[in-house]
Coordinates of N, CA and C in Angstrom, one line a residue:
M1 N -47.0 -80.1 -38.0 CA -45.9 -79.7 -37.2 C -45.8 -80.5 -35.9
R2 N -44.7 -80.8 -35.5 CA -44.4 -81.7 -34.4 C -44.7 -80.9 -33.1
P3 N -45.5 -81.4 -32.2 CA -45.8 -80.6 -30.9 C -44.6 -80.6 -30.0
N4 N -44.5 -79.6 -29.2 CA -43.4 -79.6 -28.1 C -43.9 -80.6 -27.0
W5 N -43.0 -80.9 -26.1 CA -43.3 -81.9 -25.1 C -44.6 -81.5 -24.3
Q6 N -44.6 -80.3 -23.9 CA -45.7 -79.8 -23.0 C -47.1 -80.0 -23.7
T7 N -47.1 -79.6 -25.0 CA -48.4 -79.7 -25.8 C -48.7 -81.2 -25.9
Y8 N -47.7 -82.0 -26.2 CA -47.9 -83.4 -26.4 C -48.5 -84.1 -25.2
F9 N -47.9 -83.8 -24.0 CA -48.4 -84.4 -22.8 C -49.8 -83.9 -22.4
L10 N -50.1 -82.6 -22.6 CA -51.4 -82.0 -22.3 C -52.4 -82.6 -23.3
D11 N -52.1 -82.8 -24.5 CA -53.0 -83.5 -25.4 C -53.3 -84.9 -25.0
I12 N -52.3 -85.6 -24.5 CA -52.6 -86.9 -24.0 C -53.5 -86.9 -22.7
A13 N -53.3 -85.9 -21.9 CA -54.2 -85.8 -20.7 C -55.7 -85.6 -21.1
V14 N -55.8 -84.8 -22.2 CA -57.2 -84.5 -22.7 C -57.8 -85.8 -23.2
L15 N -57.0 -86.6 -23.9 CA -57.4 -87.9 -24.4 C -57.8 -88.9 -23.2
V16 N -56.9 -88.9 -22.2 CA -57.2 -89.7 -21.0 C -58.5 -89.3 -20.4
A17 N -58.9 -88.1 -20.4 CA -60.1 -87.6 -19.8 C -61.3 -88.2 -20.5
T18 N -61.2 -88.6 -21.7 CA -62.4 -89.2 -22.4 C -62.8 -90.5 -21.8
R19 N -62.0 -91.1 -20.9 CA -62.3 -92.4 -20.2 C -63.1 -92.1 -18.9
S20 N -63.2 -90.8 -18.5 CA -63.9 -90.4 -17.3 C -65.4 -90.9 -17.3
T21 N -65.9 -91.3 -16.1 CA -67.3 -91.6 -16.0 C -68.0 -90.6 -15.2
C22 N -67.4 -89.5 -14.9 CA -68.0 -88.4 -14.1 C -69.0 -87.7 -15.0
L23 N -70.2 -87.4 -14.5 CA -71.3 -86.8 -15.2 C -71.1 -85.3 -15.2
R24 N -70.3 -84.8 -14.3 CA -70.2 -83.3 -14.1 C -69.0 -82.7 -14.8
R25 N -67.8 -83.4 -14.8 CA -66.6 -82.8 -15.3 C -65.7 -84.0 -15.7
Q26 N -65.2 -84.0 -16.9 CA -64.3 -85.1 -17.3 C -62.8 -84.5 -17.2
V27 N -62.0 -85.2 -16.3 CA -60.7 -84.8 -16.0 C -59.7 -85.9 -16.4
G28 N -58.6 -85.5 -16.9 CA -57.5 -86.5 -17.2 C -56.2 -86.0 -16.7
A29 N -55.3 -86.9 -16.3 CA -54.0 -86.5 -15.7 C -53.0 -87.5 -16.1
I30 N -51.8 -87.0 -16.3 CA -50.7 -88.0 -16.6 C -49.5 -87.5 -15.8
L31 N -48.7 -88.5 -15.3 CA -47.5 -88.2 -14.6 C -46.3 -88.5 -15.5
V32 N -45.3 -87.6 -15.6 CA -44.2 -87.7 -16.5 C -42.9 -87.4 -15.8
K33 N -41.9 -88.2 -16.2 CA -40.6 -87.9 -15.7 C -39.6 -88.2 -16.8
D34 N -38.7 -87.3 -17.1 CA -37.7 -87.5 -18.2 C -38.4 -87.8 -19.5
N35 N -39.5 -87.0 -19.7 CA -40.3 -87.2 -21.0 C -40.8 -88.6 -21.2
R36 N -41.1 -89.3 -20.1 CA -41.6 -90.7 -20.1 C -42.9 -90.7 -19.3
I37 N -43.9 -91.2 -19.8 CA -45.2 -91.3 -19.1 C -45.1 -92.4 -18.0
L38 N -45.3 -92.0 -16.8 CA -45.2 -93.0 -15.7 C -46.6 -93.6 -15.3
A39 N -47.6 -92.8 -15.4 CA -49.0 -93.3 -15.0 C -50.0 -92.3 -15.6
T40 N -51.2 -92.8 -15.8 CA -52.3 -91.9 -16.2 C -53.5 -92.1 -15.2
G41 N -54.4 -91.1 -15.3 CA -55.6 -91.3 -14.4 C -56.7 -90.4 -14.9
Y42 N -57.9 -90.8 -14.7 CA -59.1 -90.0 -15.0 C -60.1 -90.2 -13.9
N43 N -61.0 -89.2 -13.8 CA -61.9 -89.3 -12.6 C -63.1 -90.2 -12.9
G44 N -63.5 -90.9 -11.8 CA -64.6 -91.8 -11.9 C -64.7 -92.6 -10.6
A45 N -65.8 -93.4 -10.6 CA -66.0 -94.2 -9.4 C -64.9 -95.2 -9.1
P46 N -64.6 -95.5 -7.9 CA -63.6 -96.5 -7.6 C -63.8 -97.8 -8.3
K47 N -62.8 -98.6 -8.5 CA -62.8 -99.9 -9.1 C -63.9 -100.8 -8.5
D48 N -64.7 -101.4 -9.3 CA -65.7 -102.4 -8.9 C -66.9 -101.7 -8.1
T49 N -67.1 -100.4 -8.3 CA -68.2 -99.8 -7.7 C -69.0 -99.1 -8.8
A50 N -70.3 -98.8 -8.6 CA -71.2 -98.3 -9.6 C -70.8 -96.9 -9.9
H51 N -70.9 -96.5 -11.2 CA -70.8 -95.2 -11.7 C -72.1 -94.4 -11.4
C52 N -72.0 -93.1 -11.3 CA -73.1 -92.3 -11.0 C -74.3 -92.5 -12.0
E53 N -73.9 -92.7 -13.3 CA -75.0 -92.8 -14.3 C -75.9 -94.0 -14.0
Y54 N -75.4 -95.0 -13.3 CA -76.2 -96.2 -12.9 C -76.9 -96.0 -11.6
L55 N -76.6 -94.9 -10.9 CA -77.2 -94.7 -9.6 C -78.3 -93.5 -9.7
G56 N -78.6 -93.2 -10.9 CA -79.7 -92.1 -11.0 C -79.1 -90.7 -11.1
G57 N -77.8 -90.6 -11.4 CA -77.2 -89.3 -11.6 C -76.2 -88.9 -10.5
C58 N -75.7 -87.7 -10.6 CA -74.7 -87.1 -9.7 C -75.3 -86.6 -8.4
L59 N -74.9 -87.2 -7.3 CA -75.4 -86.7 -6.0 C -75.1 -85.3 -5.7
R60 N -73.9 -84.8 -6.1 CA -73.6 -83.4 -5.9 C -74.5 -82.5 -6.7
E61 N -74.9 -82.9 -7.9 CA -75.9 -82.1 -8.6 C -77.2 -82.1 -8.0
K62 N -77.7 -83.3 -7.5 CA -79.0 -83.4 -6.8 C -79.0 -82.5 -5.6
L63 N -77.9 -82.4 -4.9 CA -77.8 -81.6 -3.6 C -77.4 -80.1 -3.9
N64 N -77.3 -79.8 -5.2 CA -76.9 -78.4 -5.5 C -75.6 -77.9 -4.9
I65 N -74.6 -78.8 -4.8 CA -73.3 -78.5 -4.2 C -72.5 -77.8 -5.3
P66 N -72.0 -76.6 -5.0 CA -71.2 -75.9 -6.0 C -69.9 -76.6 -6.3
S67 N -69.4 -76.4 -7.5 CA -68.1 -76.9 -7.9 C -67.0 -76.4 -6.9
G68 N -66.1 -77.3 -6.5 CA -65.0 -76.9 -5.7 C -65.3 -77.0 -4.2
Q69 N -66.5 -77.5 -3.8 CA -66.9 -77.6 -2.4 C -67.3 -79.0 -2.1
R70 N -67.2 -79.4 -0.8 CA -67.7 -80.7 -0.3 C -67.2 -81.9 -1.1
H71 N -65.9 -82.0 -1.4 CA -65.4 -83.1 -2.2 C -65.8 -84.5 -1.7
E72 N -66.0 -84.6 -0.4 CA -66.3 -85.9 0.2 C -67.6 -86.4 -0.2
I73 N -68.5 -85.6 -0.8 CA -69.8 -86.1 -1.3 C -69.7 -86.8 -2.6
C74 N -68.6 -86.5 -3.3 CA -68.4 -87.1 -4.7 C -68.0 -88.6 -4.6
R75 N -68.6 -89.4 -5.4 CA -68.2 -90.8 -5.5 C -66.8 -91.0 -6.2
A76 N -66.5 -90.0 -7.1 CA -65.3 -90.2 -8.0 C -64.0 -90.1 -7.2
V77 N -63.1 -90.9 -7.7 CA -61.6 -90.7 -7.4 C -61.2 -89.7 -8.4
H78 N -60.5 -88.7 -8.0 CA -60.0 -87.6 -9.0 C -58.9 -88.2 -9.9
A79 N -58.8 -87.6 -11.0 CA -57.8 -88.0 -12.0 C -56.4 -88.0 -11.5
E80 N -56.0 -87.0 -10.7 CA -54.7 -86.9 -10.1 C -54.5 -88.0 -9.1
Q81 N -55.5 -88.3 -8.3 CA -55.4 -89.4 -7.4 C -55.3 -90.7 -8.1
S82 N -56.1 -90.9 -9.1 CA -56.0 -92.1 -9.9 C -54.6 -92.4 -10.5
A83 N -54.0 -91.3 -11.0 CA -52.6 -91.5 -11.5 C -51.6 -91.8 -10.5
I84 N -51.7 -91.1 -9.3 CA -50.8 -91.4 -8.2 C -51.0 -92.8 -7.7
I85 N -52.3 -93.3 -7.6 CA -52.6 -94.6 -7.1 C -52.1 -95.6 -8.1
Q86 N -52.3 -95.4 -9.4 CA -51.8 -96.3 -10.4 C -50.3 -96.5 -10.3
A87 N -49.6 -95.4 -10.1 CA -48.1 -95.5 -10.0 C -47.7 -96.3 -8.7
A88 N -48.4 -96.0 -7.6 CA -48.1 -96.8 -6.4 C -48.4 -98.3 -6.5
K89 N -49.5 -98.6 -7.2 CA -49.9 -100.0 -7.3 C -48.9 -100.8 -8.1
Y90 N -48.3 -100.1 -9.1 CA -47.3 -100.8 -9.9 C -45.8 -100.5 -9.5
G91 N -45.6 -99.9 -8.4 CA -44.3 -99.7 -7.9 C -43.5 -98.6 -8.6
V92 N -44.1 -97.6 -9.2 CA -43.4 -96.6 -9.9 C -43.3 -95.3 -9.1
S93 N -42.1 -94.9 -8.8 CA -41.9 -93.7 -8.1 C -42.3 -92.5 -8.9
V94 N -43.0 -91.5 -8.3 CA -43.3 -90.3 -8.9 C -42.6 -89.1 -8.4
D95 N -41.6 -89.4 -7.5 CA -40.8 -88.3 -6.9 C -40.1 -87.6 -8.0
G96 N -40.3 -86.3 -8.1 CA -39.6 -85.5 -9.1 C -40.4 -85.4 -10.4
A97 N -41.5 -86.0 -10.5 CA -42.3 -86.0 -11.7 C -43.0 -84.7 -12.0
F98 N -43.5 -84.6 -13.2 CA -44.4 -83.5 -13.6 C -45.8 -84.0 -13.8
L99 N -46.8 -83.3 -13.4 CA -48.2 -83.6 -13.6 C -48.8 -82.7 -14.7
Y100 N -49.3 -83.4 -15.7 CA -50.1 -82.7 -16.8 C -51.5 -83.1 -16.6
C101 N -52.4 -82.0 -16.4 CA -53.8 -82.3 -16.1 C -54.7 -81.4 -16.9
T102 N -55.9 -81.8 -17.1 CA -56.8 -81.0 -17.9 C -57.4 -79.9 -17.0
H103 N -57.4 -80.1 -15.7 CA -58.0 -79.1 -14.8 C -57.0 -78.8 -13.6
Q104 N -57.1 -77.6 -13.0 CA -56.4 -77.3 -11.8 C -56.7 -78.3 -10.7
P105 N -55.8 -78.9 -10.0 CA -56.1 -79.8 -8.9 C -56.8 -79.1 -7.8
C106 N -57.7 -79.9 -7.1 CA -58.4 -79.4 -5.9 C -57.4 -79.4 -4.7
S107 N -57.8 -79.0 -3.6 CA -57.0 -78.9 -2.4 C -56.6 -80.3 -1.9
I108 N -57.5 -81.3 -2.0 CA -57.2 -82.6 -1.6 C -56.1 -83.2 -2.5
C109 N -56.2 -83.0 -3.8 CA -55.2 -83.5 -4.7 C -53.9 -82.8 -4.5
A110 N -54.0 -81.5 -4.2 CA -52.8 -80.7 -4.0 C -51.9 -81.3 -2.9
K111 N -52.6 -81.6 -1.8 CA -51.9 -82.2 -0.7 C -51.2 -83.5 -1.1
M112 N -51.9 -84.3 -1.9 CA -51.3 -85.6 -2.3 C -50.1 -85.3 -3.3
I113 N -50.3 -84.4 -4.2 CA -49.2 -84.0 -5.1 C -48.0 -83.5 -4.4
I114 N -48.1 -82.7 -3.4 CA -47.0 -82.2 -2.6 C -46.3 -83.3 -1.9
N115 N -47.1 -84.2 -1.2 CA -46.5 -85.2 -0.4 C -45.8 -86.3 -1.2
C116 N -46.2 -86.5 -2.5 CA -45.5 -87.6 -3.2 C -44.3 -87.1 -4.0
G117 N -44.0 -85.8 -3.9 CA -42.8 -85.3 -4.5 C -42.9 -84.8 -5.9
I118 N -44.1 -84.6 -6.4 CA -44.3 -84.0 -7.8 C -43.8 -82.6 -7.7
K119 N -43.0 -82.2 -8.7 CA -42.4 -80.9 -8.6 C -43.0 -79.8 -9.5
S120 N -43.8 -80.2 -10.5 CA -44.5 -79.2 -11.3 C -45.8 -79.7 -11.8
V121 N -46.8 -78.8 -11.9 CA -48.1 -79.1 -12.4 C -48.5 -78.1 -13.5
F122 N -48.9 -78.7 -14.6 CA -49.4 -77.9 -15.8 C -50.8 -78.3 -16.0
Y123 N -51.7 -77.3 -16.2 CA -53.1 -77.6 -16.4 C -53.7 -76.7 -17.4
L124 N -54.9 -77.0 -17.9 CA -55.5 -76.3 -19.0 C -56.7 -75.4 -18.4
E125 N -57.5 -76.0 -17.6 CA -58.8 -75.3 -17.1 C -58.7 -75.0 -15.6
G126 N -59.2 -73.9 -15.2 CA -59.3 -73.5 -13.8 C -60.2 -74.4 -13.1
Y127 N -60.2 -74.2 -11.7 CA -61.1 -74.9 -10.8 C -61.3 -74.0 -9.6
P128 N -62.5 -73.9 -9.1 CA -62.8 -72.9 -8.1 C -62.3 -73.4 -6.7
D129 N -61.0 -73.5 -6.5 CA -60.5 -74.0 -5.2 C -59.2 -73.2 -5.0
D130 N -59.3 -72.0 -4.5 CA -58.1 -71.2 -4.2 C -57.2 -71.8 -3.1
F131 N -57.8 -72.6 -2.3 CA -57.0 -73.2 -1.2 C -55.9 -74.1 -1.8
S132 N -56.2 -74.8 -2.9 CA -55.2 -75.6 -3.5 C -54.0 -74.8 -3.9
M133 N -54.3 -73.7 -4.5 CA -53.2 -72.8 -5.0 C -52.3 -72.3 -3.9
S134 N -52.9 -72.0 -2.7 CA -52.2 -71.6 -1.6 C -51.2 -72.7 -1.1
F135 N -51.7 -73.9 -1.1 CA -50.9 -75.1 -0.7 C -49.6 -75.2 -1.7
F136 N -49.9 -75.1 -3.0 CA -48.8 -75.2 -3.9 C -47.8 -74.1 -3.7
E137 N -48.3 -72.9 -3.5 CA -47.4 -71.7 -3.3 C -46.5 -71.9 -2.1
E138 N -47.2 -72.3 -1.0 CA -46.4 -72.5 0.3 C -45.4 -73.6 0.1
A139 N -45.7 -74.7 -0.6 CA -44.8 -75.8 -0.8 C -43.8 -75.6 -2.0
N140 N -43.8 -74.4 -2.6 CA -42.9 -74.1 -3.7 C -43.0 -75.1 -4.9
I141 N -44.3 -75.4 -5.2 CA -44.5 -76.3 -6.3 C -44.8 -75.4 -7.5
N142 N -44.2 -75.6 -8.6 CA -44.4 -74.8 -9.8 C -45.7 -75.2 -10.4
V143 N -46.7 -74.3 -10.5 CA -48.0 -74.6 -11.1 C -48.2 -73.6 -12.2
V144 N -48.5 -74.1 -13.4 CA -48.7 -73.2 -14.6 C -50.0 -73.6 -15.3
K145 N -50.8 -72.5 -15.5 CA -52.0 -72.7 -16.4 C -51.5 -72.4 -17.8
I146 N -51.8 -73.4 -18.7 CA -51.4 -73.3 -20.1 C -52.6 -72.8 -20.9
E147 N -52.4 -71.7 -21.6 CA -53.5 -71.2 -22.5 C -53.4 -71.9 -23.8
K148 N -54.4 -72.4 -24.3 CA -54.5 -73.1 -25.6 C -54.9 -72.2 -26.7

């Protein structure tokens, strides 16, 4: 059976997440406008820097930092950030785009999503960051958790 667009794009986000180098959580994101993929992103160390697996493991795990807290300690660029950065690098406007993501965006990503004009976010898994959801609500961004 042919999947609907939402299922199609979420399935692609799940596939994109398989490129993640994060030891803690593999996240994938895609930006879509007019049913056309604009950019993809997955979480991992910045370009030309060492991945955590080569540095003896995840620093956040070693420091027992709970999920959803102290984002600045993480080496990884988040999947949503990577997709936005990829679009910017190649001159692709994401204004009015939809974001399909494996996980609920954190508050840092929420601020970027709001400021670059993304109008809807669809995600599969929750994330312990209620602050992000309050940003989305205040900015009138449509955010939908999809049950699989």
